[in-house]
């Protein structure tokens, strides 16, 4: 993906000012791996453009133990902390009470990036890490957008668990149907940006046709198609439901994978969950869930099936019978990059019984793939 120097740098710097409210006295820490766009924009270019004092980190959140992040914040007096929901959920599982053991009083702002954050993880982050006094900026953006697009301005608007709130000044975001017509109220649809913006993707290197077809399809009337589905609530706040290709069509019902993941994660036994679709000859698509429990992974098939059935019924109660996962596999963790991003394409391959041929060089824990392949389901 090709960005322009000036436009990309402009929004990287502006969002450091607007969303992170960076001040000269702050100590900023974005935990992202520099191999991902979050590391480009908010470990490298944005902070350097601001002349920021920052922590740069190359490791995993759980080494040598699950208190690593909290000790770093304590030792370096971090004031702004930006991490991923998957990292937060894994730290809840491995040491939900650990933040209490560290002095986190230097913190004044928390951030979330990478995927929608479920309300339970948001509340833990807010109460246990931020001590119920730090705003959380839940940021929606992409490699293609280069910088934040939809995010709260801290202190300027009410925040709610699970929503990235409103577009930033100058960003003309809306939600449309398959024909490019705007939808309103609580109807879900495709998230689009109606006008150009400084940091937008300029090209796909060497493939201009793919660029036009992927991001500016004819049916979208010249809008930038983000590839995410979303809806707006009564306050106009945007709620991201997942990738368009992560919206499952189960017996004619459209279900966002994020909805099902969030319902699973709301169960007291569950630390984190990832949901993917797989072909089903009758329903069109079946729902496959990969679940990490707060306790130990079930050690025998009967116990695994018992917990799986309980979780299916839980999802049925939370969303409806149509959303019950067809299969649930338990693992010690999920396939992630070092900075905590779940690699869902690998989970799709496992659910479909396909051979994994994709590059897994950025995977933190390759052994988990065999465990999940062989899990009872």
mmCIF file of C-alpha atoms in Angstrom:
data_model
loop_
_atom_site.group_PDB
_atom_site.id
_atom_site.type_symbol
_atom_site.label_atom_id
_atom_site.label_comp_id
_atom_site.label_asym_id
_atom_site.label_seq_id
_atom_site.Cartn_x
_atom_site.Cartn_y
_atom_site.Cartn_z
ATOM 1 C CA UNK A 1 0.000 0.000 0.000
ATOM 2 C CA UNK A 2 1.346 3.365 -0.992
ATOM 3 C CA UNK A 3 0.934 6.488 1.159
ATOM 4 C CA UNK A 4 2.037 10.052 0.456
ATOM 5 C CA UNK A 5 4.662 11.532 2.762
ATOM 6 C CA UNK A 6 2.913 14.818 3.525
ATOM 7 C CA UNK A 7 -0.678 13.614 3.925
ATOM 8 C CA UNK A 8 0.268 10.585 5.992
ATOM 9 C CA UNK A 9 2.535 12.600 8.286
ATOM 10 C CA UNK A 10 -0.089 15.343 8.689
ATOM 11 C CA UNK A 11 -2.792 13.045 10.091
ATOM 12 C CA UNK A 12 -0.267 11.087 12.171
ATOM 13 C CA UNK A 13 0.711 14.340 13.894
ATOM 14 C CA UNK A 14 -2.814 15.763 14.152
ATOM 15 C CA UNK A 15 -4.198 12.602 15.753
ATOM 16 C CA UNK A 16 -1.356 12.607 18.289
ATOM 17 C CA UNK A 17 -2.652 16.058 19.247
ATOM 18 C CA UNK A 18 -6.392 15.457 18.941
ATOM 19 C CA UNK A 19 -6.951 11.867 20.052
ATOM 20 C CA UNK A 20 -4.018 11.351 22.435
ATOM 21 C CA UNK A 21 -4.015 14.986 23.608
ATOM 22 C CA UNK A 22 -0.218 14.787 23.687
ATOM 23 C CA UNK A 23 1.528 17.424 25.828
ATOM 24 C CA UNK A 24 5.302 18.020 26.216
ATOM 25 C CA UNK A 25 5.269 16.552 29.749
ATOM 26 C CA UNK A 26 3.685 13.246 28.614
ATOM 27 C CA UNK A 27 5.396 9.875 28.315
ATOM 28 C CA UNK A 28 3.690 8.006 25.499
ATOM 29 C CA UNK A 29 3.675 4.238 24.961
ATOM 30 C CA UNK A 30 2.180 2.425 21.985
ATOM 31 C CA UNK A 31 2.800 -1.319 22.455
ATOM 32 C CA UNK A 32 2.368 -2.263 18.774
ATOM 33 C CA UNK A 33 4.967 -4.217 16.841
ATOM 34 C CA UNK A 34 6.649 -1.831 14.367
ATOM 35 C CA UNK A 35 5.937 -4.330 11.575
ATOM 36 C CA UNK A 36 2.247 -3.306 11.712
ATOM 37 C CA UNK A 37 0.798 0.056 10.685
ATOM 38 C CA UNK A 38 0.035 0.976 14.308
ATOM 39 C CA UNK A 39 3.762 0.720 14.966
ATOM 40 C CA UNK A 40 4.502 2.836 11.880
ATOM 41 C CA UNK A 41 2.104 5.645 12.778
ATOM 42 C CA UNK A 42 2.059 5.640 16.576
ATOM 43 C CA UNK A 43 5.483 4.296 17.515
ATOM 44 C CA UNK A 44 7.468 6.006 14.767
ATOM 45 C CA UNK A 45 6.122 8.894 12.699
ATOM 46 C CA UNK A 46 3.410 10.404 14.919
ATOM 47 C CA UNK A 47 5.438 10.554 18.142
ATOM 48 C CA UNK A 48 8.612 11.707 16.332
ATOM 49 C CA UNK A 49 6.661 14.439 14.529
ATOM 50 C CA UNK A 50 5.527 15.675 17.948
ATOM 51 C CA UNK A 51 9.010 15.446 19.483
ATOM 52 C CA UNK A 52 7.402 13.076 21.979
ATOM 53 C CA UNK A 53 9.046 11.252 24.855
ATOM 54 C CA UNK A 54 8.016 7.643 24.391
ATOM 55 C CA UNK A 55 8.618 4.045 25.376
ATOM 56 C CA UNK A 56 9.553 1.671 22.531
ATOM 57 C CA UNK A 57 8.960 -1.994 23.359
ATOM 58 C CA UNK A 58 9.960 -5.218 21.615
ATOM 59 C CA UNK A 59 8.665 -8.287 23.451
ATOM 60 C CA UNK A 60 5.366 -9.887 24.412
ATOM 61 C CA UNK A 61 2.979 -8.671 27.154
ATOM 62 C CA UNK A 62 3.385 -11.846 29.227
ATOM 63 C CA UNK A 63 7.184 -12.129 29.517
ATOM 64 C CA UNK A 64 8.590 -12.697 32.070
ATOM 65 C CA UNK A 65 5.079 -12.595 33.567
ATOM 66 C CA UNK A 66 1.689 -10.970 32.980
ATOM 67 C CA UNK A 67 2.687 -7.925 35.047
ATOM 68 C CA UNK A 68 5.146 -6.734 32.372
ATOM 69 C CA UNK A 69 2.998 -3.896 30.985
ATOM 70 C CA UNK A 70 2.045 -2.640 34.444
ATOM 71 C CA UNK A 71 5.655 -2.696 35.692
ATOM 72 C CA UNK A 72 6.774 -0.752 32.616
ATOM 73 C CA UNK A 73 4.094 1.888 33.225
ATOM 74 C CA UNK A 74 5.124 2.134 36.877
ATOM 75 C CA UNK A 75 8.890 2.271 36.207
ATOM 76 C CA UNK A 76 8.761 4.747 33.302
ATOM 77 C CA UNK A 77 5.842 6.871 34.569
ATOM 78 C CA UNK A 78 3.857 6.355 31.366
ATOM 79 C CA UNK A 79 0.982 8.832 30.998
ATOM 80 C CA UNK A 80 -0.618 7.661 27.696
ATOM 81 C CA UNK A 81 -0.942 3.907 27.050
ATOM 82 C CA UNK A 82 -2.138 2.467 23.705
ATOM 83 C CA UNK A 83 -2.642 -1.295 23.213
ATOM 84 C CA UNK A 84 -4.869 -3.926 21.574
ATOM 85 C CA UNK A 85 -8.081 -5.554 22.920
ATOM 86 C CA UNK A 86 -6.552 -9.001 22.378
ATOM 87 C CA UNK A 87 -3.599 -8.061 24.610
ATOM 88 C CA UNK A 88 -6.035 -6.751 27.237
ATOM 89 C CA UNK A 89 -8.106 -9.956 27.182
ATOM 90 C CA UNK A 90 -5.045 -12.210 27.469
ATOM 91 C CA UNK A 91 -3.822 -10.161 30.448
ATOM 92 C CA UNK A 92 -7.227 -10.488 32.121
ATOM 93 C CA UNK A 93 -6.924 -14.263 31.794
ATOM 94 C CA UNK A 94 -3.351 -14.437 33.077
ATOM 95 C CA UNK A 95 -3.554 -11.897 35.859
ATOM 96 C CA UNK A 96 -6.757 -9.909 36.179
ATOM 97 C CA UNK A 97 -5.767 -8.696 39.648
ATOM 98 C CA UNK A 98 -2.138 -7.830 38.760
ATOM 99 C CA UNK A 99 -2.651 -4.109 37.942
ATOM 100 C CA UNK A 100 -3.556 -3.532 41.614
ATOM 101 C CA UNK A 101 0.011 -4.483 42.602
ATOM 102 C CA UNK A 102 1.575 -1.630 40.626
ATOM 103 C CA UNK A 103 1.535 2.135 40.893
ATOM 104 C CA UNK A 104 -0.317 3.229 37.757
ATOM 105 C CA UNK A 105 -1.092 6.728 39.026
ATOM 106 C CA UNK A 106 0.957 8.351 36.230
ATOM 107 C CA UNK A 107 -1.652 7.272 33.635
ATOM 108 C CA UNK A 108 -4.054 9.910 32.337
ATOM 109 C CA UNK A 109 -5.272 8.408 29.034
ATOM 110 C CA UNK A 110 -5.796 4.870 27.709
ATOM 111 C CA UNK A 111 -6.205 3.783 24.105
ATOM 112 C CA UNK A 112 -7.484 0.717 22.241
ATOM 113 C CA UNK A 113 -6.563 -0.304 18.680
ATOM 114 C CA UNK A 114 -6.726 -3.218 16.250
ATOM 115 C CA UNK A 115 -10.302 -4.443 16.511
ATOM 116 C CA UNK A 116 -13.528 -3.577 18.337
ATOM 117 C CA UNK A 117 -13.145 -3.902 22.113
ATOM 118 C CA UNK A 118 -15.904 -5.850 23.845
ATOM 119 C CA UNK A 119 -17.620 -3.998 26.729
ATOM 120 C CA UNK A 120 -16.353 -6.415 29.429
ATOM 121 C CA UNK A 121 -12.701 -5.891 28.456
ATOM 122 C CA UNK A 122 -13.362 -2.133 28.176
ATOM 123 C CA UNK A 123 -14.718 -2.003 31.740
ATOM 124 C CA UNK A 124 -11.758 -3.980 33.137
ATOM 125 C CA UNK A 125 -9.340 -1.682 31.311
ATOM 126 C CA UNK A 126 -11.174 1.378 32.626
ATOM 127 C CA UNK A 127 -11.543 0.266 36.250
ATOM 128 C CA UNK A 128 -8.462 -1.894 36.882
ATOM 129 C CA UNK A 129 -5.841 -0.147 34.746
ATOM 130 C CA UNK A 130 -7.218 3.393 34.585
ATOM 131 C CA UNK A 131 -8.655 3.301 38.126
ATOM 132 C CA UNK A 132 -11.948 4.707 36.758
ATOM 133 C CA UNK A 133 -10.362 8.097 36.061
ATOM 134 C CA UNK A 134 -8.690 7.783 32.625
ATOM 135 C CA UNK A 135 -10.712 8.263 29.427
ATOM 136 C CA UNK A 136 -10.372 5.420 26.900
ATOM 137 C CA UNK A 137 -9.923 6.412 23.260
ATOM 138 C CA UNK A 138 -11.260 3.466 21.227
ATOM 139 C CA UNK A 139 -9.802 4.149 17.783
ATOM 140 C CA UNK A 140 -11.049 2.944 14.386
ATOM 141 C CA UNK A 141 -8.651 3.203 11.456
ATOM 142 C CA UNK A 142 -6.785 0.971 9.003
ATOM 143 C CA UNK A 143 -3.479 0.418 7.249
ATOM 144 C CA UNK A 144 -5.174 2.083 4.284
ATOM 145 C CA UNK A 145 -6.254 5.210 6.209
ATOM 146 C CA UNK A 146 -2.830 5.710 7.787
ATOM 147 C CA UNK A 147 -4.188 7.266 10.995
ATOM 148 C CA UNK A 148 -7.279 7.488 13.217
ATOM 149 C CA UNK A 149 -10.570 8.168 11.450
ATOM 150 C CA UNK A 150 -13.266 7.559 14.075
ATOM 151 C CA UNK A 151 -12.293 8.092 17.715
ATOM 152 C CA UNK A 152 -13.367 10.132 20.737
ATOM 153 C CA UNK A 153 -11.701 13.435 21.549
ATOM 154 C CA UNK A 154 -10.922 12.871 25.249
ATOM 155 C CA UNK A 155 -12.854 15.142 27.567
ATOM 156 C CA UNK A 156 -14.879 16.617 24.697
ATOM 157 C CA UNK A 157 -17.575 13.926 24.403
ATOM 158 C CA UNK A 158 -19.128 11.145 26.505
ATOM 159 C CA UNK A 159 -17.586 7.729 25.932
ATOM 160 C CA UNK A 160 -19.375 4.365 25.952
ATOM 161 C CA UNK A 161 -17.867 0.876 26.251
ATOM 162 C CA UNK A 162 -17.506 -0.720 22.815
ATOM 163 C CA UNK A 163 -17.971 2.232 20.441
ATOM 164 C CA UNK A 164 -15.343 4.317 18.649
ATOM 165 C CA UNK A 165 -17.830 7.240 18.899
ATOM 166 C CA UNK A 166 -17.683 9.881 16.124
ATOM 167 C CA UNK A 167 -15.552 10.729 13.069
ATOM 168 C CA UNK A 168 -12.709 13.196 13.599
ATOM 169 C CA UNK A 169 -13.072 16.770 12.283
ATOM 170 C CA UNK A 170 -13.054 16.739 8.479
ATOM 171 C CA UNK A 171 -13.693 12.996 8.170
ATOM 172 C CA UNK A 172 -17.026 12.420 6.381
ATOM 173 C CA UNK A 173 -17.988 8.886 7.433
ATOM 174 C CA UNK A 174 -21.370 7.242 6.893
ATOM 175 C CA UNK A 175 -23.004 3.812 6.507
ATOM 176 C CA UNK A 176 -24.513 2.560 3.239
ATOM 177 C CA UNK A 177 -26.210 -0.531 1.861
ATOM 178 C CA UNK A 178 -24.942 -2.748 -0.982
ATOM 179 C CA UNK A 179 -26.129 -0.185 -3.562
ATOM 180 C CA UNK A 180 -24.302 2.718 -1.913
ATOM 181 C CA UNK A 181 -27.452 4.307 -0.409
ATOM 182 C CA UNK A 182 -27.133 5.725 3.102
ATOM 183 C CA UNK A 183 -28.848 3.814 5.913
ATOM 184 C CA UNK A 184 -29.988 5.422 9.135
ATOM 185 C CA UNK A 185 -31.204 4.631 12.634
ATOM 186 C CA UNK A 186 -29.800 1.313 13.863
ATOM 187 C CA UNK A 187 -29.589 -0.428 10.509
ATOM 188 C CA UNK A 188 -26.218 -1.976 9.818
ATOM 189 C CA UNK A 189 -24.327 -1.619 6.562
ATOM 190 C CA UNK A 190 -20.980 -0.857 4.971
ATOM 191 C CA UNK A 191 -18.770 1.824 6.507
ATOM 192 C CA UNK A 192 -17.603 4.372 3.906
ATOM 193 C CA UNK A 193 -15.742 7.695 3.831
ATOM 194 C CA UNK A 194 -17.501 10.156 1.519
ATOM 195 C CA UNK A 195 -14.667 12.641 0.881
ATOM 196 C CA UNK A 196 -10.902 12.309 0.411
ATOM 197 C CA UNK A 197 -8.689 12.804 3.477
ATOM 198 C CA UNK A 198 -4.967 13.593 3.831
ATOM 199 C CA UNK A 199 -3.618 10.195 4.886
ATOM 200 C CA UNK A 200 -5.672 7.922 2.606
ATOM 201 C CA UNK A 201 -4.070 5.151 0.591
ATOM 202 C CA UNK A 202 -2.854 6.520 -2.766
ATOM 203 C CA UNK A 203 -2.291 3.254 -4.613
ATOM 204 C CA UNK A 204 -1.599 -0.441 -4.364
ATOM 205 C CA UNK A 205 1.965 -0.730 -5.608
ATOM 206 C CA UNK A 206 1.940 -1.907 -9.219
ATOM 207 C CA UNK A 207 -1.793 -2.748 -9.282
ATOM 208 C CA UNK A 208 -3.963 0.331 -9.960
ATOM 209 C CA UNK A 209 -6.953 -1.758 -11.075
ATOM 210 C CA UNK A 210 -7.084 -3.658 -7.790
ATOM 211 C CA UNK A 211 -6.850 -0.326 -5.959
ATOM 212 C CA UNK A 212 -9.923 1.068 -7.751
ATOM 213 C CA UNK A 213 -11.912 -2.156 -7.527
ATOM 214 C CA UNK A 214 -11.191 -2.746 -3.812
ATOM 215 C CA UNK A 215 -11.525 0.756 -2.382
ATOM 216 C CA UNK A 216 -13.634 2.755 -4.868
ATOM 217 C CA UNK A 217 -16.068 0.261 -6.454
ATOM 218 C CA UNK A 218 -18.579 1.768 -8.897
ATOM 219 C CA UNK A 219 -21.619 0.965 -6.765
ATOM 220 C CA UNK A 220 -20.226 3.129 -3.925
ATOM 221 C CA UNK A 221 -20.536 6.386 -5.947
ATOM 222 C CA UNK A 222 -16.897 7.374 -5.422
ATOM 223 C CA UNK A 223 -16.918 6.746 -1.664
ATOM 224 C CA UNK A 224 -13.940 5.030 -0.028
ATOM 225 C CA UNK A 225 -15.109 1.522 0.986
ATOM 226 C CA UNK A 226 -13.475 0.585 4.279
ATOM 227 C CA UNK A 227 -14.392 -3.119 4.168
ATOM 228 C CA UNK A 228 -15.937 -2.973 7.660
ATOM 229 C CA UNK A 229 -19.572 -3.275 8.634
ATOM 230 C CA UNK A 230 -21.019 -0.923 11.237
ATOM 231 C CA UNK A 231 -24.164 0.643 12.651
ATOM 232 C CA UNK A 232 -24.971 3.882 14.485
ATOM 233 C CA UNK A 233 -26.822 4.230 17.766
ATOM 234 C CA UNK A 234 -29.317 6.881 18.878
ATOM 235 C CA UNK A 235 -26.449 9.344 19.569
ATOM 236 C CA UNK A 236 -24.933 8.856 16.121
ATOM 237 C CA UNK A 237 -22.014 6.895 17.573
ATOM 238 C CA UNK A 238 -20.443 4.315 15.247
ATOM 239 C CA UNK A 239 -20.250 0.659 16.346
ATOM 240 C CA UNK A 240 -17.918 -1.520 14.269
ATOM 241 C CA UNK A 241 -19.341 -5.011 13.733
ATOM 242 C CA UNK A 242 -16.356 -6.584 11.970
ATOM 243 C CA UNK A 243 -15.025 -6.988 8.457
ATOM 244 C CA UNK A 244 -17.602 -7.241 5.658
ATOM 245 C CA UNK A 245 -16.252 -10.725 4.936
ATOM 246 C CA UNK A 246 -16.647 -11.517 8.659
ATOM 247 C CA UNK A 247 -20.403 -10.979 8.459
ATOM 248 C CA UNK A 248 -21.849 -14.479 8.407
ATOM 249 C CA UNK A 249 -24.944 -15.455 6.479
ATOM 250 C CA UNK A 250 -26.580 -18.192 8.551
ATOM 251 C CA UNK A 251 -29.876 -19.433 7.118
ATOM 252 C CA UNK A 252 -30.515 -15.997 5.620
ATOM 253 C CA UNK A 253 -29.639 -14.111 8.829
ATOM 254 C CA UNK A 254 -26.691 -11.689 8.740
ATOM 255 C CA UNK A 255 -24.591 -11.951 11.890
ATOM 256 C CA UNK A 256 -21.431 -10.003 12.753
ATOM 257 C CA UNK A 257 -18.634 -12.167 14.142
ATOM 258 C CA UNK A 258 -17.925 -9.382 16.644
ATOM 259 C CA UNK A 259 -21.444 -9.735 18.102
ATOM 260 C CA UNK A 260 -20.891 -13.436 18.774
ATOM 261 C CA UNK A 261 -17.357 -12.911 20.115
ATOM 262 C CA UNK A 262 -18.622 -10.221 22.443
ATOM 263 C CA UNK A 263 -21.429 -12.471 23.718
ATOM 264 C CA UNK A 264 -18.962 -15.306 24.405
ATOM 265 C CA UNK A 265 -16.506 -12.968 26.157
ATOM 266 C CA UNK A 266 -19.338 -11.753 28.411
ATOM 267 C CA UNK A 267 -19.545 -15.228 29.995
ATOM 268 C CA UNK A 268 -17.677 -15.313 33.339
ATOM 269 C CA UNK A 269 -15.714 -18.425 32.274
ATOM 270 C CA UNK A 270 -14.337 -16.906 29.045
ATOM 271 C CA UNK A 271 -11.156 -14.848 28.708
ATOM 272 C CA UNK A 272 -11.329 -14.333 24.941
ATOM 273 C CA UNK A 273 -12.959 -15.729 21.831
ATOM 274 C CA UNK A 274 -12.610 -15.548 18.060
ATOM 275 C CA UNK A 275 -15.392 -16.497 15.649
ATOM 276 C CA UNK A 276 -15.139 -17.407 11.962
ATOM 277 C CA UNK A 277 -17.459 -18.854 9.351
ATOM 278 C CA UNK A 278 -17.168 -22.105 7.422
ATOM 279 C CA UNK A 279 -19.300 -23.468 4.588
ATOM 280 C CA UNK A 280 -22.447 -25.416 5.530
ATOM 281 C CA UNK A 281 -24.504 -27.260 2.919
ATOM 282 C CA UNK A 282 -27.857 -26.428 4.514
ATOM 283 C CA UNK A 283 -27.403 -23.115 6.352
ATOM 284 C CA UNK A 284 -24.924 -21.548 3.926
ATOM 285 C CA UNK A 285 -22.464 -20.802 6.700
ATOM 286 C CA UNK A 286 -21.791 -22.417 10.053
ATOM 287 C CA UNK A 287 -20.331 -20.616 13.065
ATOM 288 C CA UNK A 288 -17.004 -21.871 14.452
ATOM 289 C CA UNK A 289 -15.743 -20.401 17.729
ATOM 290 C CA UNK A 290 -12.273 -20.633 19.254
ATOM 291 C CA UNK A 291 -12.378 -19.983 22.994
ATOM 292 C CA UNK A 292 -9.768 -19.377 25.695
ATOM 293 C CA UNK A 293 -11.128 -19.927 29.197
ATOM 294 C CA UNK A 294 -10.061 -17.984 32.287
ATOM 295 C CA UNK A 295 -9.327 -21.325 33.928
ATOM 296 C CA UNK A 296 -7.515 -24.323 32.501
ATOM 297 C CA UNK A 297 -8.447 -25.794 29.121
ATOM 298 C CA UNK A 298 -10.843 -28.789 29.598
ATOM 299 C CA UNK A 299 -8.685 -31.896 29.963
ATOM 300 C CA UNK A 300 -11.150 -34.480 28.626
ATOM 301 C CA UNK A 301 -13.645 -34.561 25.726
ATOM 302 C CA UNK A 302 -16.727 -34.940 27.928
ATOM 303 C CA UNK A 303 -15.857 -31.846 29.947
ATOM 304 C CA UNK A 304 -15.075 -29.886 26.777
ATOM 305 C CA UNK A 305 -18.453 -30.790 25.286
ATOM 306 C CA UNK A 306 -20.253 -29.891 28.520
ATOM 307 C CA UNK A 307 -18.699 -26.399 28.645
ATOM 308 C CA UNK A 308 -19.244 -25.944 24.897
ATOM 309 C CA UNK A 309 -22.947 -26.740 25.241
ATOM 310 C CA UNK A 310 -23.268 -24.309 28.144
ATOM 311 C CA UNK A 311 -21.615 -21.569 26.035
ATOM 312 C CA UNK A 312 -23.882 -22.314 23.061
ATOM 313 C CA UNK A 313 -26.923 -21.845 25.284
ATOM 314 C CA UNK A 314 -25.387 -18.665 26.680
ATOM 315 C CA UNK A 315 -25.005 -17.186 23.162
ATOM 316 C CA UNK A 316 -28.562 -18.268 22.339
ATOM 317 C CA UNK A 317 -29.804 -16.317 25.353
ATOM 318 C CA UNK A 318 -27.627 -13.254 24.632
ATOM 319 C CA UNK A 319 -28.329 -12.940 20.876
ATOM 320 C CA UNK A 320 -30.769 -15.627 19.766
ATOM 321 C CA UNK A 321 -30.781 -19.312 18.749
ATOM 322 C CA UNK A 322 -29.583 -18.510 15.220
ATOM 323 C CA UNK A 323 -26.248 -17.272 16.645
ATOM 324 C CA UNK A 324 -25.369 -20.486 18.515
ATOM 325 C CA UNK A 325 -21.898 -21.656 17.388
ATOM 326 C CA UNK A 326 -21.983 -24.980 15.545
ATOM 327 C CA UNK A 327 -18.615 -25.883 16.972
ATOM 328 C CA UNK A 328 -16.466 -24.575 19.808
ATOM 329 C CA UNK A 329 -12.769 -25.434 20.172
ATOM 330 C CA UNK A 330 -10.826 -24.661 23.336
ATOM 331 C CA UNK A 331 -7.182 -23.599 23.305
ATOM 332 C CA UNK A 332 -4.597 -22.303 25.744
ATOM 333 C CA UNK A 333 -4.489 -19.150 23.605
ATOM 334 C CA UNK A 334 -5.194 -17.938 20.066
ATOM 335 C CA UNK A 335 -2.774 -17.504 17.136
ATOM 336 C CA UNK A 336 -1.434 -13.958 17.516
ATOM 337 C CA UNK A 337 1.308 -11.647 16.396
ATOM 338 C CA UNK A 338 3.715 -10.464 19.079
ATOM 339 C CA UNK A 339 1.696 -7.300 19.604
ATOM 340 C CA UNK A 340 -1.489 -9.295 20.227
ATOM 341 C CA UNK A 341 -3.375 -9.215 16.907
ATOM 342 C CA UNK A 342 -5.404 -12.403 16.326
ATOM 343 C CA UNK A 343 -4.636 -13.944 12.922
ATOM 344 C CA UNK A 344 -8.178 -14.918 11.962
ATOM 345 C CA UNK A 345 -7.220 -16.149 8.491
ATOM 346 C CA UNK A 346 -5.403 -19.039 10.201
ATOM 347 C CA UNK A 347 -8.497 -19.817 12.278
ATOM 348 C CA UNK A 348 -10.607 -19.883 9.097
ATOM 349 C CA UNK A 349 -8.242 -22.439 7.587
ATOM 350 C CA UNK A 350 -8.437 -24.623 10.721
ATOM 351 C CA UNK A 351 -12.249 -24.411 10.870
ATOM 352 C CA UNK A 352 -12.517 -25.420 7.216
ATOM 353 C CA UNK A 353 -10.028 -28.266 7.587
ATOM 354 C CA UNK A 354 -7.653 -26.652 5.102
ATOM 355 C CA UNK A 355 -3.902 -26.958 5.058
ATOM 356 C CA UNK A 356 -2.253 -23.771 6.359
ATOM 357 C CA UNK A 357 -0.105 -22.465 3.516
ATOM 358 C CA UNK A 358 0.007 -18.801 4.526
ATOM 359 C CA UNK A 359 3.064 -17.075 5.941
ATOM 360 C CA UNK A 360 3.176 -17.537 9.740
ATOM 361 C CA UNK A 361 6.543 -15.846 10.313
ATOM 362 C CA UNK A 362 4.965 -13.040 12.379
ATOM 363 C CA UNK A 363 3.127 -15.527 14.609
ATOM 364 C CA UNK A 364 4.133 -15.421 18.272
ATOM 365 C CA UNK A 365 2.980 -18.972 19.090
ATOM 366 C CA UNK A 366 3.010 -21.354 16.073
ATOM 367 C CA UNK A 367 2.444 -24.451 18.275
ATOM 368 C CA UNK A 368 -1.102 -23.296 19.059
ATOM 369 C CA UNK A 369 -2.155 -24.143 15.478
ATOM 370 C CA UNK A 370 -1.698 -27.887 16.053
ATOM 371 C CA UNK A 371 -3.496 -27.702 19.406
ATOM 372 C CA UNK A 372 -6.524 -26.010 17.841
ATOM 373 C CA UNK A 373 -6.518 -28.370 14.830
ATOM 374 C CA UNK A 374 -6.708 -31.364 17.151
ATOM 375 C CA UNK A 375 -9.138 -29.863 19.702
ATOM 376 C CA UNK A 376 -12.439 -31.652 20.357
ATOM 377 C CA UNK A 377 -15.349 -29.931 18.595
#
